[in-house]
mmCIF file of C-alpha atoms in Angstrom:
data_model
loop_
_atom_site.group_PDB
_atom_site.id
_atom_site.type_symbol
_atom_site.label_atom_id
_atom_site.label_comp_id
_atom_site.label_asym_id
_atom_site.label_seq_id
_atom_site.Cartn_x
_atom_site.Cartn_y
_atom_site.Cartn_z
ATOM 1 C CA UNK A 1 20.916 -32.374 11.737
ATOM 2 C CA UNK A 2 17.549 -31.671 10.269
ATOM 3 C CA UNK A 3 15.550 -34.203 8.426
ATOM 4 C CA UNK A 4 12.408 -33.802 6.603
ATOM 5 C CA UNK A 5 9.504 -35.959 5.032
ATOM 6 C CA UNK A 6 11.290 -38.595 2.637
ATOM 7 C CA UNK A 7 14.082 -37.930 4.625
ATOM 8 C CA UNK A 8 15.981 -35.099 2.374
ATOM 9 C CA UNK A 9 18.889 -34.722 4.935
ATOM 10 C CA UNK A 10 20.113 -30.951 5.598
ATOM 11 C CA UNK A 11 23.806 -29.905 7.012
ATOM 12 C CA UNK A 12 23.916 -28.135 10.790
ATOM 13 C CA UNK A 13 22.882 -24.939 8.703
ATOM 14 C CA UNK A 14 19.819 -26.353 7.184
ATOM 15 C CA UNK A 15 21.147 -26.409 3.811
ATOM 16 C CA UNK A 16 21.863 -29.173 1.139
ATOM 17 C CA UNK A 17 24.227 -28.470 -1.654
ATOM 18 C CA UNK A 18 22.791 -28.547 -4.958
ATOM 19 C CA UNK A 19 24.993 -29.272 -8.294
ATOM 20 C CA UNK A 20 23.884 -27.285 -11.199
ATOM 21 C CA UNK A 21 24.116 -29.050 -14.989
ATOM 22 C CA UNK A 22 23.200 -27.988 -18.086
ATOM 23 C CA UNK A 23 20.449 -30.113 -19.888
ATOM 24 C CA UNK A 24 21.943 -31.540 -23.525
ATOM 25 C CA UNK A 25 25.637 -30.307 -22.878
ATOM 26 C CA UNK A 26 25.515 -31.846 -19.384
ATOM 27 C CA UNK A 27 28.352 -29.110 -18.376
ATOM 28 C CA UNK A 28 28.462 -28.709 -14.430
ATOM 29 C CA UNK A 29 28.014 -25.209 -14.222
ATOM 30 C CA UNK A 30 28.298 -24.376 -10.386
ATOM 31 C CA UNK A 31 27.513 -25.751 -7.352
ATOM 32 C CA UNK A 32 25.486 -23.676 -4.475
ATOM 33 C CA UNK A 33 23.210 -24.402 -1.638
ATOM 34 C CA UNK A 34 19.310 -24.551 -0.846
ATOM 35 C CA UNK A 35 17.295 -24.609 2.215
ATOM 36 C CA UNK A 36 13.875 -26.455 2.296
ATOM 37 C CA UNK A 37 12.193 -22.983 1.266
ATOM 38 C CA UNK A 38 14.419 -22.492 -1.705
ATOM 39 C CA UNK A 39 13.756 -26.166 -2.877
ATOM 40 C CA UNK A 40 10.230 -25.185 -2.522
ATOM 41 C CA UNK A 41 10.432 -22.085 -4.636
ATOM 42 C CA UNK A 42 12.719 -23.688 -7.700
ATOM 43 C CA UNK A 43 10.075 -26.636 -7.683
ATOM 44 C CA UNK A 44 6.891 -24.173 -7.601
ATOM 45 C CA UNK A 45 8.199 -21.273 -9.696
ATOM 46 C CA UNK A 46 10.575 -23.407 -12.274
ATOM 47 C CA UNK A 47 13.123 -20.497 -11.577
ATOM 48 C CA UNK A 48 16.319 -21.900 -9.827
ATOM 49 C CA UNK A 49 16.724 -20.184 -6.118
ATOM 50 C CA UNK A 50 19.159 -20.508 -3.590
ATOM 51 C CA UNK A 51 20.440 -19.715 -0.311
ATOM 52 C CA UNK A 52 23.360 -17.102 -0.672
ATOM 53 C CA UNK A 53 25.510 -17.968 2.180
ATOM 54 C CA UNK A 54 27.736 -14.734 1.969
ATOM 55 C CA UNK A 55 24.688 -12.444 1.620
ATOM 56 C CA UNK A 56 22.338 -14.745 4.272
ATOM 57 C CA UNK A 57 19.406 -13.999 1.826
ATOM 58 C CA UNK A 58 17.536 -15.966 -0.875
ATOM 59 C CA UNK A 59 19.313 -15.780 -4.474
ATOM 60 C CA UNK A 60 16.739 -16.511 -7.487
ATOM 61 C CA UNK A 61 19.400 -16.866 -10.014
ATOM 62 C CA UNK A 62 19.163 -14.198 -12.775
ATOM 63 C CA UNK A 63 17.178 -11.498 -10.949
ATOM 64 C CA UNK A 64 20.265 -9.286 -11.189
ATOM 65 C CA UNK A 65 22.234 -10.549 -13.896
ATOM 66 C CA UNK A 66 19.272 -11.606 -16.157
ATOM 67 C CA UNK A 67 21.453 -15.174 -16.241
ATOM 68 C CA UNK A 68 18.198 -17.044 -15.201
ATOM 69 C CA UNK A 69 18.222 -20.740 -14.561
ATOM 70 C CA UNK A 70 14.884 -22.452 -15.810
ATOM 71 C CA UNK A 71 14.458 -25.766 -13.943
ATOM 72 C CA UNK A 72 14.198 -29.042 -15.726
ATOM 73 C CA UNK A 73 14.509 -31.456 -13.261
ATOM 74 C CA UNK A 74 15.768 -31.940 -9.711
ATOM 75 C CA UNK A 75 17.139 -35.315 -8.045
ATOM 76 C CA UNK A 76 18.640 -36.460 -4.888
ATOM 77 C CA UNK A 77 21.537 -39.005 -4.252
ATOM 78 C CA UNK A 78 21.501 -42.244 -2.725
ATOM 79 C CA UNK A 79 21.948 -40.716 0.899
ATOM 80 C CA UNK A 80 19.519 -37.930 0.121
ATOM 81 C CA UNK A 81 22.320 -35.352 1.416
ATOM 82 C CA UNK A 82 22.892 -33.811 -2.323
ATOM 83 C CA UNK A 83 20.914 -32.377 -5.066
ATOM 84 C CA UNK A 84 21.474 -32.577 -8.779
ATOM 85 C CA UNK A 85 19.634 -29.692 -10.505
ATOM 86 C CA UNK A 86 19.358 -29.928 -14.409
ATOM 87 C CA UNK A 87 18.701 -26.377 -15.649
ATOM 88 C CA UNK A 88 18.537 -24.759 -19.153
ATOM 89 C CA UNK A 89 21.406 -21.535 -18.244
ATOM 90 C CA UNK A 90 20.452 -18.327 -19.791
ATOM 91 C CA UNK A 91 23.736 -16.594 -20.322
ATOM 92 C CA UNK A 92 26.872 -17.072 -18.355
ATOM 93 C CA UNK A 93 26.430 -19.526 -15.276
ATOM 94 C CA UNK A 94 29.379 -17.690 -13.341
ATOM 95 C CA UNK A 95 29.268 -14.100 -11.770
ATOM 96 C CA UNK A 96 32.908 -13.737 -13.504
ATOM 97 C CA UNK A 97 31.523 -14.019 -17.094
ATOM 98 C CA UNK A 98 32.825 -17.634 -17.841
ATOM 99 C CA UNK A 99 30.341 -20.007 -19.022
ATOM 100 C CA UNK A 100 31.082 -22.150 -16.038
ATOM 101 C CA UNK A 101 32.519 -21.485 -12.582
ATOM 102 C CA UNK A 102 34.744 -24.167 -13.574
ATOM 103 C CA UNK A 103 35.951 -23.073 -16.924
ATOM 104 C CA UNK A 104 39.888 -22.532 -16.869
ATOM 105 C CA UNK A 105 40.625 -22.943 -13.334
ATOM 106 C CA UNK A 106 42.144 -26.997 -13.602
ATOM 107 C CA UNK A 107 44.553 -27.901 -11.033
ATOM 108 C CA UNK A 108 47.515 -29.948 -12.478
ATOM 109 C CA UNK A 109 50.456 -29.612 -9.985
ATOM 110 C CA UNK A 110 50.327 -30.825 -6.217
ATOM 111 C CA UNK A 111 51.903 -27.651 -5.376
ATOM 112 C CA UNK A 112 48.960 -25.456 -6.853
ATOM 113 C CA UNK A 113 46.576 -26.936 -4.131
ATOM 114 C CA UNK A 114 48.779 -26.354 -1.036
ATOM 115 C CA UNK A 115 52.677 -25.456 -0.066
ATOM 116 C CA UNK A 116 51.794 -23.744 2.810
ATOM 117 C CA UNK A 117 48.676 -23.454 4.919
ATOM 118 C CA UNK A 118 47.575 -21.061 7.348
ATOM 119 C CA UNK A 119 44.466 -20.588 9.461
ATOM 120 C CA UNK A 120 42.580 -17.434 8.769
ATOM 121 C CA UNK B 1 37.710 -21.347 7.858
ATOM 122 C CA UNK B 2 41.510 -22.479 6.516
ATOM 123 C CA UNK B 3 43.006 -21.211 3.484
ATOM 124 C CA UNK B 4 45.614 -22.588 1.517
ATOM 125 C CA UNK B 5 48.274 -21.627 -0.827
ATOM 126 C CA UNK B 6 46.399 -20.216 -3.906
ATOM 127 C CA UNK B 7 43.531 -19.791 -1.714
ATOM 128 C CA UNK B 8 41.976 -23.295 -1.850
ATOM 129 C CA UNK B 9 38.871 -22.970 0.913
ATOM 130 C CA UNK B 10 37.921 -25.603 3.150
ATOM 131 C CA UNK B 11 34.760 -25.411 5.263
ATOM 132 C CA UNK B 12 35.196 -25.324 9.234
ATOM 133 C CA UNK B 13 36.254 -29.211 9.080
ATOM 134 C CA UNK B 14 38.753 -28.577 6.891
ATOM 135 C CA UNK B 15 36.840 -30.385 3.897
ATOM 136 C CA UNK B 16 35.985 -28.756 0.389
ATOM 137 C CA UNK B 17 33.051 -30.551 -1.485
ATOM 138 C CA UNK B 18 34.087 -32.528 -4.867
ATOM 139 C CA UNK B 19 31.621 -33.264 -7.709
ATOM 140 C CA UNK B 20 32.390 -36.208 -9.712
ATOM 141 C CA UNK B 21 31.664 -36.248 -13.351
ATOM 142 C CA UNK B 22 32.417 -39.187 -15.996
ATOM 143 C CA UNK B 23 34.647 -38.157 -18.729
ATOM 144 C CA UNK B 24 33.023 -38.158 -22.051
ATOM 145 C CA UNK B 25 29.561 -38.758 -21.151
ATOM 146 C CA UNK B 26 29.976 -35.803 -18.750
ATOM 147 C CA UNK B 27 27.536 -37.766 -16.210
ATOM 148 C CA UNK B 28 27.396 -36.408 -12.346
ATOM 149 C CA UNK B 29 28.225 -39.481 -10.576
ATOM 150 C CA UNK B 30 28.401 -38.463 -7.015
ATOM 151 C CA UNK B 31 29.308 -35.671 -4.474
ATOM 152 C CA UNK B 32 32.102 -36.430 -1.746
ATOM 153 C CA UNK B 33 34.355 -34.542 0.380
ATOM 154 C CA UNK B 34 38.013 -33.998 0.270
ATOM 155 C CA UNK B 35 40.521 -32.600 2.488
ATOM 156 C CA UNK B 36 43.889 -31.153 1.757
ATOM 157 C CA UNK B 37 45.689 -34.695 2.060
ATOM 158 C CA UNK B 38 42.769 -36.569 0.063
ATOM 159 C CA UNK B 39 43.341 -33.926 -2.872
ATOM 160 C CA UNK B 40 47.235 -34.553 -2.775
ATOM 161 C CA UNK B 41 46.766 -38.327 -2.866
ATOM 162 C CA UNK B 42 44.444 -38.083 -5.874
ATOM 163 C CA UNK B 43 46.696 -35.842 -7.624
ATOM 164 C CA UNK B 44 49.733 -37.985 -6.527
ATOM 165 C CA UNK B 45 48.456 -41.320 -6.997
ATOM 166 C CA UNK B 46 45.672 -40.545 -9.965
ATOM 167 C CA UNK B 47 43.419 -42.799 -7.985
ATOM 168 C CA UNK B 48 40.515 -40.613 -6.504
ATOM 169 C CA UNK B 49 40.416 -40.615 -2.635
ATOM 170 C CA UNK B 50 37.985 -38.651 -0.157
ATOM 171 C CA UNK B 51 37.617 -38.155 3.540
ATOM 172 C CA UNK B 52 34.550 -40.316 4.680
ATOM 173 C CA UNK B 53 32.764 -37.955 6.996
ATOM 174 C CA UNK B 54 30.804 -41.101 8.629
ATOM 175 C CA UNK B 55 33.951 -43.488 9.125
ATOM 176 C CA UNK B 56 36.227 -40.738 9.954
ATOM 177 C CA UNK B 57 39.087 -42.110 7.387
ATOM 178 C CA UNK B 58 40.464 -41.583 4.210
ATOM 179 C CA UNK B 59 38.467 -43.373 1.315
ATOM 180 C CA UNK B 60 40.248 -44.437 -1.931
ATOM 181 C CA UNK B 61 37.331 -45.137 -4.022
ATOM 182 C CA UNK B 62 37.335 -48.883 -5.011
ATOM 183 C CA UNK B 63 39.743 -50.358 -2.913
ATOM 184 C CA UNK B 64 36.806 -52.586 -1.123
ATOM 185 C CA UNK B 65 34.424 -52.329 -3.890
ATOM 186 C CA UNK B 66 36.768 -52.428 -6.911
ATOM 187 C CA UNK B 67 34.714 -49.520 -8.586
ATOM 188 C CA UNK B 68 38.027 -47.466 -8.469
ATOM 189 C CA UNK B 69 37.860 -43.935 -10.099
ATOM 190 C CA UNK B 70 40.990 -43.205 -12.341
ATOM 191 C CA UNK B 71 41.775 -39.197 -12.222
ATOM 192 C CA UNK B 72 41.343 -37.406 -15.589
ATOM 193 C CA UNK B 73 41.647 -33.693 -14.210
ATOM 194 C CA UNK B 74 40.524 -31.724 -11.147
ATOM 195 C CA UNK B 75 39.389 -27.883 -11.489
ATOM 196 C CA UNK B 76 38.132 -25.426 -9.005
ATOM 197 C CA UNK B 77 35.424 -23.272 -9.280
ATOM 198 C CA UNK B 78 35.403 -19.224 -9.123
ATOM 199 C CA UNK B 79 35.393 -19.287 -5.496
ATOM 200 C CA UNK B 80 37.794 -21.667 -5.004
ATOM 201 C CA UNK B 81 35.581 -23.605 -2.624
ATOM 202 C CA UNK B 82 34.434 -26.423 -4.692
ATOM 203 C CA UNK B 83 36.419 -29.314 -6.998
ATOM 204 C CA UNK B 84 35.368 -30.650 -10.088
ATOM 205 C CA UNK B 85 37.012 -33.896 -10.712
ATOM 206 C CA UNK B 86 36.691 -35.667 -13.912
ATOM 207 C CA UNK B 87 37.349 -39.613 -13.685
ATOM 208 C CA UNK B 88 36.898 -42.939 -15.668
ATOM 209 C CA UNK B 89 34.549 -44.879 -13.430
ATOM 210 C CA UNK B 90 35.113 -48.540 -13.137
ATOM 211 C CA UNK B 91 31.547 -50.124 -12.856
ATOM 212 C CA UNK B 92 28.741 -48.601 -10.887
ATOM 213 C CA UNK B 93 29.837 -44.949 -8.682
ATOM 214 C CA UNK B 94 27.172 -45.564 -6.306
ATOM 215 C CA UNK B 95 27.386 -48.270 -3.445
ATOM 216 C CA UNK B 96 24.013 -48.930 -4.125
ATOM 217 C CA UNK B 97 25.075 -50.651 -7.349
ATOM 218 C CA UNK B 98 23.582 -47.846 -9.500
ATOM 219 C CA UNK B 99 25.284 -46.266 -12.359
ATOM 220 C CA UNK B 100 25.423 -42.548 -10.438
ATOM 221 C CA UNK B 101 24.462 -41.853 -7.216
ATOM 222 C CA UNK B 102 21.446 -39.353 -8.546
ATOM 223 C CA UNK B 103 19.748 -42.568 -10.960
ATOM 224 C CA UNK B 104 16.086 -42.809 -10.291
ATOM 225 C CA UNK B 105 15.570 -40.303 -7.581
ATOM 226 C CA UNK B 106 14.154 -37.429 -9.182
ATOM 227 C CA UNK B 107 11.865 -35.266 -7.048
ATOM 228 C CA UNK B 108 8.777 -33.911 -9.125
ATOM 229 C CA UNK B 109 6.674 -33.071 -6.221
ATOM 230 C CA UNK B 110 6.880 -30.705 -3.506
ATOM 231 C CA UNK B 111 5.194 -32.668 -1.126
ATOM 232 C CA UNK B 112 7.973 -35.227 -1.565
ATOM 233 C CA UNK B 113 10.263 -32.508 -0.416
ATOM 234 C CA UNK B 114 8.939 -31.616 3.003
ATOM 235 C CA UNK B 115 5.579 -32.089 4.628
ATOM 236 C CA UNK B 116 6.642 -32.102 7.836
ATOM 237 C CA UNK B 117 9.754 -31.066 9.240
ATOM 238 C CA UNK B 118 11.134 -32.971 12.479
ATOM 239 C CA UNK B 119 15.023 -32.192 14.172
ATOM 240 C CA UNK B 120 16.968 -35.491 14.977
#
């Protein structure tokens, strides 16, 4: 585990989860991951930037889609191992086109979660 | 990586991050982790239950502190690797006594994040 000045705590991949929330409406838009450099870019540019685990590269939200996130503020939690990023979201937050990544995906039944488990 | 019925995606420790949000005010209270059994208990009991990574045991929020979380709803995101749990929080969400785990912990300066990095 890597610790930085002021004890921000990253996981063993050097990443910290970032919860992204729309200012005003307080909708939770998405969760993504940042490393130290992504945090630095986000704070210095005011454009929210993540580390894409699937692509293995920095991902400045909206560069491709136009769905930019303008930084309002960034906080850590009590354990300093999670970030809460307040943004102004341009357009849809989710790459599927829904307003947030959680829209219309409610789990109401236990059977929806896990009946059979398989290891991939 | 373990996948379950309906493709809920857990990390290599069998865990999925859960963002916890207060109904109504939409404050983000905390982020914690669940495994399949914690999700099942949460849905069946209506009391939000996590897997405590530090203690290595199930943690039904409020059993010690009285600061219970009553489940309102649970959703997954587009990738099915994050949960958004809407709750009614009794008392303070944070073990430090603050209302949310993010209260008063804003990062405003890049120098607050990382000046020197050390590996623990």
